[in-house]
Amino acid sequence: MQFNGFQKIKRVGRILKILSKHGFDEIISRSNLDRILPDSFLFWNNHARKIFEDDFNTRIRAAIEELGPTFIKLGQLLSNRPDIIPQDLQEELVKLQDDVMLSEIDLRAVLKEELEIDVDSHFAELDLVPIASASIAQVYKARLTNGQEVVLKVKRAGIDEIIRADLDFIKDLVQLLQRKYEVVYKMNLYQIVLSFESSLLNELSFTNELNNIERFRRNFAGNKDVYVPKVYRKYSTDRILCLEFIDGVKVNDLEGFQSYGLYTKSVLQNVLDLYLEQVLMHGFFHADPHPGNVLINRRGQVVFLDFGAMGFMIPEDRNIIEAMVLDFLANDAKSLIKNIKKLAVVHHIENERRLERDAYEIFEMIKQNALDDIDISVMLQKLNIVLQSNHILLPDFVYILLRGVSILEGTGRQLDADLNVPESIEPFAKKIAQEKLSADYLIQQLKEKAKFAKDVLTEVPLDLLELLEKVKNDKVTLNHKMQDFDNLQLILHRMGNKFLLSILAMTFGVGASILAHGRVGYLLWGIPVLSWIGFIASFVICFALLNHLYKSK
């Protein structure tokens, strides 16, 4: 299914109709989108509908759910960004669900077309009823001819084109709203949408997900606490993903743990350690570790599912995050603030002492309470206030990480309400600290520093020689730019004119007085005519200067 121009117009028309249905006619009108619609389209049956009985935030959520997968995923993203949306709207968007009704997919036809195989020669069994359904794909269970049980993740027909058309519409709409609403411009929403577009297109690509699984497998090679499902590349394309079927229970299934003979606290500690390892050691972590995506098998191994969306950090960011975890455990607010400034995209900290006090308050809030006594939403809200008040903008992966931590907190609350977060993190943090003191790590750091020193010693002298050569040949030009110089030049010019007029007024006045005293030339009422001219000129100039000063205040 390809989206042609007419189909895109129909899709835009449906989007606008849904927005209007939920009472957002003003946005459509102020964005000039109503120009492409007939007059009877907007404000349809406005007096009869009861949609306005719901509050504003509820109507936003309802509209997003009706708009479909792209808008739902954008709403879910915004629900994890308390730095850009109000708390009440954030709480409403958290309720968004992307569960959708099953669609009819001819599984055999898709397999034959995509894989170019005789289906019966490769699959002994195919369950044509999906075992799971999401906005982008449906999941089917099957068995290969060698007896291996697998799951087939199949994209919905035309979903790529629908999502790309929706993304184009969202980008255009945000650009229009930025020009109409200053608050939208200040939110920097367009950059967030661009980041969202990149993430969603990656999630849309099953080839990308397959590569993510293989990378995740390599990262945990040799680790017996985690199990990564096998990928069947032979039966995978950008539309189909074939994975090993995993028999396990959800990470929050207490009864399932009991049936497996597993100890709940050990399972929870294992999940936390594995997530910390993803973040702090690999810099490549699961973006959505909700219970449906984290299973526990009969051997007690943790199995992560759905690798479409992953968080990614460069080595420097990972080192900063590691340092921040150690600062957190050591209650070292000064070092924490220093690392926050290193990590931040933008920051403007006006009062570091106040920021230190806020950090210590968060430290104590977590340290002195069990998980059951901590309101994570309150803590994250406080953190958000601290970031906003200091104009601190963090990279995208930080918000993905905070979402993951928030999800794991909810799981931890279900499994063990007495869990103390710092105590659970501390063993892993000590492991990191020991690795940083190991001989291999120190040797690696020395190699990196030596390479940096070599580059400096090699490049700087050459740059200095080039600079000295230019100075010697009188080829150095100093470029200096004064901010608002044009305005300053205009001000000085006006001051000079006023000063000159003042001198002229004084000169006419003094000259007229001297002539009057000498009684030179023709007299008018006993005063020389030239003196009268001088007095009048001096009076006119003074009056003009006083009038200008009065008007300019």
Short mmCIF file of N, CA and C in Angstrom, two decimals, residues 236-387:
data_model
loop_
_atom_site.label_atom_id
_atom_site.label_comp_id
_atom_site.label_asym_id
_atom_site.label_seq_id
_atom_site.Cartn_x
_atom_site.Cartn_y
_atom_site.Cartn_z
N SER A 236 13.48 -13.39 8.46
CA SER A 236 13.24 -12.01 8.89
C SER A 236 13.50 -11.05 7.73
N THR A 237 12.65 -10.04 7.64
CA THR A 237 12.83 -8.94 6.69
C THR A 237 12.49 -7.65 7.44
N ASP A 238 12.36 -6.55 6.70
CA ASP A 238 12.00 -5.30 7.35
C ASP A 238 10.54 -5.29 7.79
N ARG A 239 9.75 -6.27 7.27
CA ARG A 239 8.34 -6.35 7.65
C ARG A 239 8.05 -7.52 8.59
N ILE A 240 8.93 -8.53 8.61
CA ILE A 240 8.74 -9.71 9.44
C ILE A 240 9.96 -9.91 10.33
N LEU A 241 9.71 -10.22 11.60
CA LEU A 241 10.80 -10.54 12.51
C LEU A 241 10.50 -11.90 13.15
N CYS A 242 11.40 -12.87 12.95
CA CYS A 242 11.22 -14.22 13.47
C CYS A 242 12.15 -14.43 14.65
N LEU A 243 11.57 -14.71 15.82
CA LEU A 243 12.33 -14.87 17.06
C LEU A 243 11.97 -16.19 17.73
N GLU A 244 12.90 -16.65 18.54
CA GLU A 244 12.66 -17.82 19.36
C GLU A 244 11.52 -17.54 20.34
N PHE A 245 10.63 -18.51 20.47
CA PHE A 245 9.53 -18.37 21.44
C PHE A 245 10.07 -18.59 22.85
N ILE A 246 9.71 -17.70 23.77
CA ILE A 246 10.18 -17.77 25.15
C ILE A 246 9.02 -18.15 26.06
N ASP A 247 9.22 -19.21 26.81
CA ASP A 247 8.22 -19.63 27.79
C ASP A 247 8.64 -19.08 29.15
N GLY A 248 7.91 -18.11 29.64
CA GLY A 248 8.25 -17.49 30.92
C GLY A 248 7.08 -16.73 31.49
N VAL A 249 7.32 -16.11 32.65
CA VAL A 249 6.28 -15.31 33.30
C VAL A 249 6.74 -13.86 33.35
N LYS A 250 5.77 -12.96 33.44
CA LYS A 250 6.10 -11.54 33.53
C LYS A 250 6.86 -11.26 34.82
N VAL A 251 7.66 -10.21 34.79
CA VAL A 251 8.53 -9.90 35.91
C VAL A 251 7.76 -9.52 37.17
N ASN A 252 6.48 -9.18 37.05
CA ASN A 252 5.67 -8.83 38.22
C ASN A 252 4.68 -9.93 38.61
N ASP A 253 4.89 -11.15 38.08
CA ASP A 253 3.99 -12.27 38.34
C ASP A 253 4.49 -13.06 39.56
N LEU A 254 4.00 -12.71 40.74
CA LEU A 254 4.46 -13.35 41.98
C LEU A 254 4.09 -14.83 42.01
N GLU A 255 2.90 -15.16 41.55
CA GLU A 255 2.48 -16.56 41.55
C GLU A 255 3.34 -17.38 40.58
N GLY A 256 3.72 -16.76 39.48
CA GLY A 256 4.59 -17.44 38.52
C GLY A 256 5.94 -17.76 39.13
N PHE A 257 6.50 -16.80 39.92
CA PHE A 257 7.76 -17.04 40.60
C PHE A 257 7.66 -18.24 41.53
N GLN A 258 6.56 -18.31 42.26
CA GLN A 258 6.37 -19.41 43.21
C GLN A 258 6.31 -20.75 42.47
N SER A 259 5.63 -20.77 41.32
CA SER A 259 5.54 -22.02 40.56
C SER A 259 6.90 -22.45 40.03
N TYR A 260 7.79 -21.48 39.78
CA TYR A 260 9.15 -21.78 39.32
C TYR A 260 10.11 -22.03 40.49
N GLY A 261 9.65 -21.78 41.72
CA GLY A 261 10.51 -21.94 42.88
C GLY A 261 11.56 -20.85 42.99
N LEU A 262 11.23 -19.64 42.53
CA LEU A 262 12.18 -18.53 42.55
C LEU A 262 11.91 -17.60 43.72
N TYR A 263 12.97 -16.97 44.21
CA TYR A 263 12.90 -16.05 45.33
C TYR A 263 12.70 -14.63 44.78
N THR A 264 11.62 -13.98 45.15
CA THR A 264 11.22 -12.69 44.55
C THR A 264 12.29 -11.62 44.65
N LYS A 265 12.89 -11.47 45.84
CA LYS A 265 13.88 -10.40 46.02
C LYS A 265 15.11 -10.63 45.15
N SER A 266 15.48 -11.90 44.98
CA SER A 266 16.64 -12.20 44.13
C SER A 266 16.35 -11.84 42.68
N VAL A 267 15.13 -12.15 42.24
CA VAL A 267 14.74 -11.82 40.86
C VAL A 267 14.78 -10.31 40.64
N LEU A 268 14.22 -9.57 41.58
CA LEU A 268 14.18 -8.11 41.46
C LEU A 268 15.58 -7.52 41.45
N GLN A 269 16.45 -8.01 42.34
CA GLN A 269 17.82 -7.51 42.39
C GLN A 269 18.55 -7.81 41.08
N ASN A 270 18.26 -8.97 40.52
CA ASN A 270 18.88 -9.36 39.26
C ASN A 270 18.44 -8.44 38.13
N VAL A 271 17.15 -8.10 38.08
CA VAL A 271 16.63 -7.19 37.04
C VAL A 271 17.29 -5.82 37.17
N LEU A 272 17.38 -5.31 38.40
CA LEU A 272 18.00 -3.99 38.62
C LEU A 272 19.46 -4.00 38.20
N ASP A 273 20.19 -5.07 38.58
CA ASP A 273 21.61 -5.15 38.22
C ASP A 273 21.81 -5.19 36.70
N LEU A 274 20.97 -5.96 36.03
CA LEU A 274 21.09 -6.08 34.57
C LEU A 274 20.77 -4.75 33.88
N TYR A 275 19.79 -4.01 34.42
CA TYR A 275 19.46 -2.72 33.82
C TYR A 275 20.60 -1.72 34.05
N LEU A 276 21.15 -1.75 35.25
CA LEU A 276 22.28 -0.87 35.54
C LEU A 276 23.48 -1.20 34.65
N GLU A 277 23.68 -2.49 34.40
CA GLU A 277 24.78 -2.89 33.53
C GLU A 277 24.57 -2.35 32.11
N GLN A 278 23.32 -2.41 31.63
CA GLN A 278 23.02 -1.87 30.30
C GLN A 278 23.37 -0.39 30.22
N VAL A 279 22.99 0.34 31.27
CA VAL A 279 23.17 1.79 31.26
C VAL A 279 24.62 2.18 31.50
N LEU A 280 25.20 1.65 32.58
CA LEU A 280 26.49 2.16 33.04
C LEU A 280 27.69 1.49 32.37
N MET A 281 27.52 0.26 31.88
CA MET A 281 28.65 -0.44 31.29
C MET A 281 28.58 -0.51 29.77
N HIS A 282 27.36 -0.65 29.24
CA HIS A 282 27.23 -0.79 27.79
C HIS A 282 26.83 0.51 27.10
N GLY A 283 26.12 1.38 27.81
CA GLY A 283 25.62 2.60 27.19
C GLY A 283 24.57 2.32 26.14
N PHE A 284 23.91 1.17 26.23
CA PHE A 284 22.90 0.73 25.26
C PHE A 284 21.85 -0.01 26.07
N PHE A 285 20.69 0.63 26.28
CA PHE A 285 19.75 0.09 27.25
C PHE A 285 18.32 0.08 26.71
N HIS A 286 17.51 -0.81 27.30
CA HIS A 286 16.11 -0.98 26.91
C HIS A 286 15.33 0.27 27.28
N ALA A 287 14.55 0.79 26.32
CA ALA A 287 13.84 2.05 26.55
C ALA A 287 12.47 1.86 27.19
N ASP A 288 11.96 0.63 27.19
CA ASP A 288 10.60 0.41 27.67
C ASP A 288 10.51 -0.91 28.46
N PRO A 289 11.14 -0.98 29.64
CA PRO A 289 11.20 -2.24 30.41
C PRO A 289 9.95 -2.48 31.26
N HIS A 290 8.75 -2.34 30.66
CA HIS A 290 7.54 -2.63 31.43
C HIS A 290 7.37 -4.14 31.56
N PRO A 291 6.54 -4.63 32.49
CA PRO A 291 6.44 -6.07 32.76
C PRO A 291 6.16 -6.92 31.52
N GLY A 292 5.45 -6.41 30.54
CA GLY A 292 5.19 -7.18 29.33
C GLY A 292 6.42 -7.41 28.49
N ASN A 293 7.45 -6.58 28.67
CA ASN A 293 8.69 -6.71 27.91
C ASN A 293 9.82 -7.34 28.70
N VAL A 294 9.57 -7.74 29.94
CA VAL A 294 10.59 -8.38 30.77
C VAL A 294 10.00 -9.67 31.34
N LEU A 295 10.53 -10.80 30.90
CA LEU A 295 10.06 -12.10 31.36
C LEU A 295 11.12 -12.79 32.22
N ILE A 296 10.67 -13.74 33.02
CA ILE A 296 11.58 -14.59 33.80
C ILE A 296 11.30 -16.03 33.38
N ASN A 297 12.34 -16.74 32.92
CA ASN A 297 12.13 -18.13 32.51
C ASN A 297 12.29 -19.08 33.71
N ARG A 298 12.13 -20.37 33.44
CA ARG A 298 12.15 -21.35 34.52
C ARG A 298 13.49 -21.44 35.23
N ARG A 299 14.56 -21.03 34.55
CA ARG A 299 15.90 -21.07 35.17
C ARG A 299 16.22 -19.80 35.94
N GLY A 300 15.23 -18.89 35.99
CA GLY A 300 15.44 -17.65 36.73
C GLY A 300 16.17 -16.58 35.94
N GLN A 301 16.36 -16.82 34.64
CA GLN A 301 17.05 -15.84 33.81
C GLN A 301 16.08 -14.73 33.39
N VAL A 302 16.61 -13.53 33.24
CA VAL A 302 15.82 -12.38 32.81
C VAL A 302 15.84 -12.33 31.28
N VAL A 303 14.66 -12.21 30.68
CA VAL A 303 14.54 -12.17 29.22
C VAL A 303 13.88 -10.85 28.83
N PHE A 304 14.63 -10.00 28.14
CA PHE A 304 14.08 -8.74 27.64
C PHE A 304 13.50 -8.96 26.24
N LEU A 305 12.34 -8.34 25.99
CA LEU A 305 11.67 -8.43 24.70
C LEU A 305 11.46 -7.04 24.12
N ASP A 306 11.18 -6.99 22.82
CA ASP A 306 10.86 -5.74 22.11
C ASP A 306 12.03 -4.77 22.15
N PHE A 307 12.91 -4.89 21.17
CA PHE A 307 14.12 -4.07 21.10
C PHE A 307 14.01 -2.97 20.05
N GLY A 308 12.78 -2.60 19.70
CA GLY A 308 12.60 -1.56 18.70
C GLY A 308 13.10 -0.21 19.16
N ALA A 309 12.84 0.13 20.43
CA ALA A 309 13.27 1.42 20.99
C ALA A 309 14.34 1.16 22.03
N MET A 310 15.53 1.72 21.81
CA MET A 310 16.65 1.54 22.74
C MET A 310 17.28 2.90 23.03
N GLY A 311 17.79 3.04 24.25
CA GLY A 311 18.54 4.23 24.61
C GLY A 311 20.01 4.04 24.27
N PHE A 312 20.66 5.12 23.87
CA PHE A 312 22.06 5.03 23.44
C PHE A 312 22.86 6.20 24.00
N MET A 313 24.06 5.88 24.51
CA MET A 313 24.95 6.91 25.04
C MET A 313 26.34 6.75 24.43
N ILE A 314 26.99 7.88 24.17
CA ILE A 314 28.38 7.83 23.76
C ILE A 314 29.24 7.57 25.00
N PRO A 315 30.48 7.08 24.84
CA PRO A 315 31.31 6.75 26.01
C PRO A 315 31.47 7.89 27.01
N GLU A 316 31.61 9.11 26.53
CA GLU A 316 31.79 10.25 27.45
C GLU A 316 30.55 10.44 28.32
N ASP A 317 29.35 10.33 27.71
CA ASP A 317 28.11 10.46 28.48
C ASP A 317 28.00 9.34 29.51
N ARG A 318 28.40 8.13 29.11
CA ARG A 318 28.32 7.00 30.03
C ARG A 318 29.23 7.22 31.24
N ASN A 319 30.41 7.76 31.00
CA ASN A 319 31.33 8.04 32.10
C ASN A 319 30.75 9.08 33.06
N ILE A 320 30.06 10.07 32.49
CA ILE A 320 29.46 11.10 33.34
C ILE A 320 28.32 10.51 34.17
N ILE A 321 27.49 9.66 33.54
CA ILE A 321 26.39 9.02 34.27
C ILE A 321 26.95 8.14 35.40
N GLU A 322 28.02 7.40 35.12
CA GLU A 322 28.65 6.58 36.16
C GLU A 322 29.10 7.46 37.33
N ALA A 323 29.74 8.58 37.00
CA ALA A 323 30.22 9.49 38.04
C ALA A 323 29.06 10.05 38.85
N MET A 324 27.93 10.34 38.17
CA MET A 324 26.76 10.89 38.87
C MET A 324 26.15 9.86 39.82
N VAL A 325 26.16 8.58 39.43
CA VAL A 325 25.67 7.53 40.33
C VAL A 325 26.54 7.45 41.58
N LEU A 326 27.85 7.52 41.39
CA LEU A 326 28.75 7.49 42.54
C LEU A 326 28.57 8.74 43.41
N ASP A 327 28.35 9.89 42.80
CA ASP A 327 28.08 11.12 43.56
C ASP A 327 26.80 10.98 44.37
N PHE A 328 25.80 10.36 43.75
CA PHE A 328 24.51 10.17 44.40
C PHE A 328 24.67 9.29 45.65
N LEU A 329 25.40 8.20 45.51
CA LEU A 329 25.58 7.28 46.65
C LEU A 329 26.46 7.90 47.72
N ALA A 330 27.38 8.78 47.32
CA ALA A 330 28.26 9.44 48.29
C ALA A 330 27.65 10.72 48.84
N ASN A 331 26.45 11.09 48.38
CA ASN A 331 25.79 12.35 48.78
C ASN A 331 26.70 13.56 48.52
N ASP A 332 27.40 13.53 47.40
CA ASP A 332 28.33 14.60 47.05
C ASP A 332 27.63 15.55 46.07
N ALA A 333 26.97 16.57 46.60
CA ALA A 333 26.18 17.47 45.76
C ALA A 333 27.05 18.31 44.84
N LYS A 334 28.21 18.77 45.33
CA LYS A 334 29.07 19.63 44.51
C LYS A 334 29.57 18.89 43.28
N SER A 335 30.02 17.66 43.47
CA SER A 335 30.49 16.88 42.33
C SER A 335 29.34 16.54 41.40
N LEU A 336 28.15 16.28 41.97
CA LEU A 336 26.98 15.98 41.15
C LEU A 336 26.63 17.15 40.25
N ILE A 337 26.66 18.36 40.80
CA ILE A 337 26.35 19.56 40.02
C ILE A 337 27.38 19.76 38.90
N LYS A 338 28.63 19.50 39.22
CA LYS A 338 29.69 19.63 38.21
C LYS A 338 29.44 18.67 37.05
N ASN A 339 29.03 17.44 37.36
CA ASN A 339 28.77 16.46 36.31
C ASN A 339 27.49 16.78 35.54
N ILE A 340 26.48 17.35 36.22
CA ILE A 340 25.26 17.77 35.53
C ILE A 340 25.59 18.82 34.48
N LYS A 341 26.46 19.76 34.83
CA LYS A 341 26.85 20.81 33.88
C LYS A 341 27.61 20.22 32.69
N LYS A 342 28.39 19.18 32.94
CA LYS A 342 29.10 18.52 31.84
C LYS A 342 28.13 17.82 30.90
N LEU A 343 27.09 17.23 31.49
CA LEU A 343 26.14 16.44 30.70
C LEU A 343 25.13 17.31 29.97
N ALA A 344 24.77 18.44 30.55
CA ALA A 344 23.67 19.26 30.04
C ALA A 344 23.96 19.81 28.64
N VAL A 345 22.92 19.88 27.84
CA VAL A 345 23.02 20.54 26.54
C VAL A 345 23.07 22.04 26.74
N VAL A 346 22.21 22.53 27.66
CA VAL A 346 22.18 23.95 28.02
C VAL A 346 21.98 24.04 29.53
N HIS A 347 22.67 24.98 30.19
CA HIS A 347 22.43 25.21 31.61
C HIS A 347 22.75 26.66 31.96
N HIS A 348 22.02 27.16 32.94
CA HIS A 348 22.27 28.51 33.44
C HIS A 348 21.95 28.50 34.93
N ILE A 349 22.90 28.05 35.71
CA ILE A 349 22.71 27.89 37.15
C ILE A 349 23.05 29.21 37.84
N GLU A 350 22.04 29.88 38.35
CA GLU A 350 22.24 31.19 38.97
C GLU A 350 22.72 31.08 40.41
N ASN A 351 22.28 30.04 41.11
CA ASN A 351 22.61 29.91 42.53
C ASN A 351 22.98 28.45 42.81
N GLU A 352 24.29 28.15 42.80
CA GLU A 352 24.73 26.78 43.01
C GLU A 352 24.50 26.32 44.44
N ARG A 353 24.54 27.23 45.39
CA ARG A 353 24.30 26.85 46.78
C ARG A 353 22.87 26.35 46.96
N ARG A 354 21.92 27.01 46.33
CA ARG A 354 20.53 26.58 46.40
C ARG A 354 20.36 25.23 45.72
N LEU A 355 21.06 25.04 44.60
CA LEU A 355 21.00 23.77 43.89
C LEU A 355 21.58 22.64 44.75
N GLU A 356 22.64 22.94 45.49
CA GLU A 356 23.22 21.95 46.41
C GLU A 356 22.20 21.54 47.48
N ARG A 357 21.50 22.52 48.04
CA ARG A 357 20.50 22.21 49.07
C ARG A 357 19.38 21.34 48.50
N ASP A 358 18.96 21.66 47.26
CA ASP A 358 17.92 20.84 46.62
C ASP A 358 18.39 19.41 46.42
N ALA A 359 19.67 19.27 46.03
CA ALA A 359 20.23 17.92 45.81
C ALA A 359 20.26 17.13 47.11
N TYR A 360 20.70 17.78 48.21
CA TYR A 360 20.75 17.10 49.50
C TYR A 360 19.35 16.69 49.97
N GLU A 361 18.37 17.51 49.65
CA GLU A 361 16.99 17.19 50.03
C GLU A 361 16.52 15.93 49.31
N ILE A 362 16.87 15.79 48.03
CA ILE A 362 16.52 14.59 47.27
C ILE A 362 17.28 13.38 47.82
N PHE A 363 18.58 13.58 48.16
CA PHE A 363 19.37 12.50 48.74
C PHE A 363 18.68 11.92 49.97
N GLU A 364 18.31 12.80 50.86
CA GLU A 364 17.72 12.36 52.13
C GLU A 364 16.34 11.74 51.91
N MET A 365 15.59 12.27 50.95
CA MET A 365 14.26 11.75 50.67
C MET A 365 14.33 10.26 50.31
N ILE A 366 15.36 9.88 49.55
CA ILE A 366 15.50 8.50 49.11
C ILE A 366 16.21 7.65 50.16
N LYS A 367 17.22 8.22 50.76
CA LYS A 367 18.06 7.46 51.70
C LYS A 367 17.30 7.01 52.93
N GLN A 368 16.41 7.86 53.43
CA GLN A 368 15.77 7.59 54.71
C GLN A 368 14.46 6.82 54.57
N ASN A 369 14.06 6.47 53.34
CA ASN A 369 12.75 5.84 53.17
C ASN A 369 12.86 4.57 52.35
N ALA A 370 12.01 3.61 52.69
CA ALA A 370 11.85 2.43 51.85
C ALA A 370 11.06 2.83 50.62
N LEU A 371 11.08 1.98 49.60
CA LEU A 371 10.42 2.30 48.35
C LEU A 371 8.94 2.57 48.53
N ASP A 372 8.31 1.88 49.46
CA ASP A 372 6.88 2.04 49.68
C ASP A 372 6.53 3.42 50.20
N ASP A 373 7.50 4.09 50.85
CA ASP A 373 7.24 5.41 51.44
C ASP A 373 7.62 6.55 50.51
N ILE A 374 8.21 6.23 49.37
CA ILE A 374 8.67 7.26 48.44
C ILE A 374 7.65 7.44 47.32
N ASP A 375 7.23 8.67 47.12
CA ASP A 375 6.37 8.99 45.99
C ASP A 375 7.27 9.43 44.85
N ILE A 376 7.54 8.50 43.92
CA ILE A 376 8.47 8.78 42.83
C ILE A 376 8.03 9.97 42.00
N SER A 377 6.70 10.09 41.80
CA SER A 377 6.20 11.21 40.99
C SER A 377 6.54 12.55 41.65
N VAL A 378 6.44 12.59 43.00
CA VAL A 378 6.79 13.82 43.71
C VAL A 378 8.27 14.11 43.57
N MET A 379 9.09 13.07 43.69
CA MET A 379 10.53 13.25 43.58
C MET A 379 10.93 13.72 42.19
N LEU A 380 10.34 13.09 41.16
CA LEU A 380 10.66 13.50 39.79
C LEU A 380 10.16 14.91 39.51
N GLN A 381 9.01 15.28 40.10
CA GLN A 381 8.49 16.62 39.93
C GLN A 381 9.43 17.64 40.56
N LYS A 382 9.97 17.29 41.72
CA LYS A 382 10.93 18.19 42.37
C LYS A 382 12.19 18.33 41.51
N LEU A 383 12.64 17.19 40.98
CA LEU A 383 13.81 17.23 40.10
C LEU A 383 13.53 18.11 38.89
N ASN A 384 12.32 18.00 38.33
CA ASN A 384 11.94 18.81 37.18
C ASN A 384 11.96 20.30 37.52
N ILE A 385 11.45 20.66 38.70
CA ILE A 385 11.45 22.06 39.13
C ILE A 385 12.88 22.58 39.25
N VAL A 386 13.76 21.74 39.78
CA VAL A 386 15.17 22.13 39.93
C VAL A 386 15.79 22.37 38.56
N LEU A 387 15.52 21.47 37.62
CA LEU A 387 16.09 21.61 36.26
C LEU A 387 15.55 22.86 35.57
#
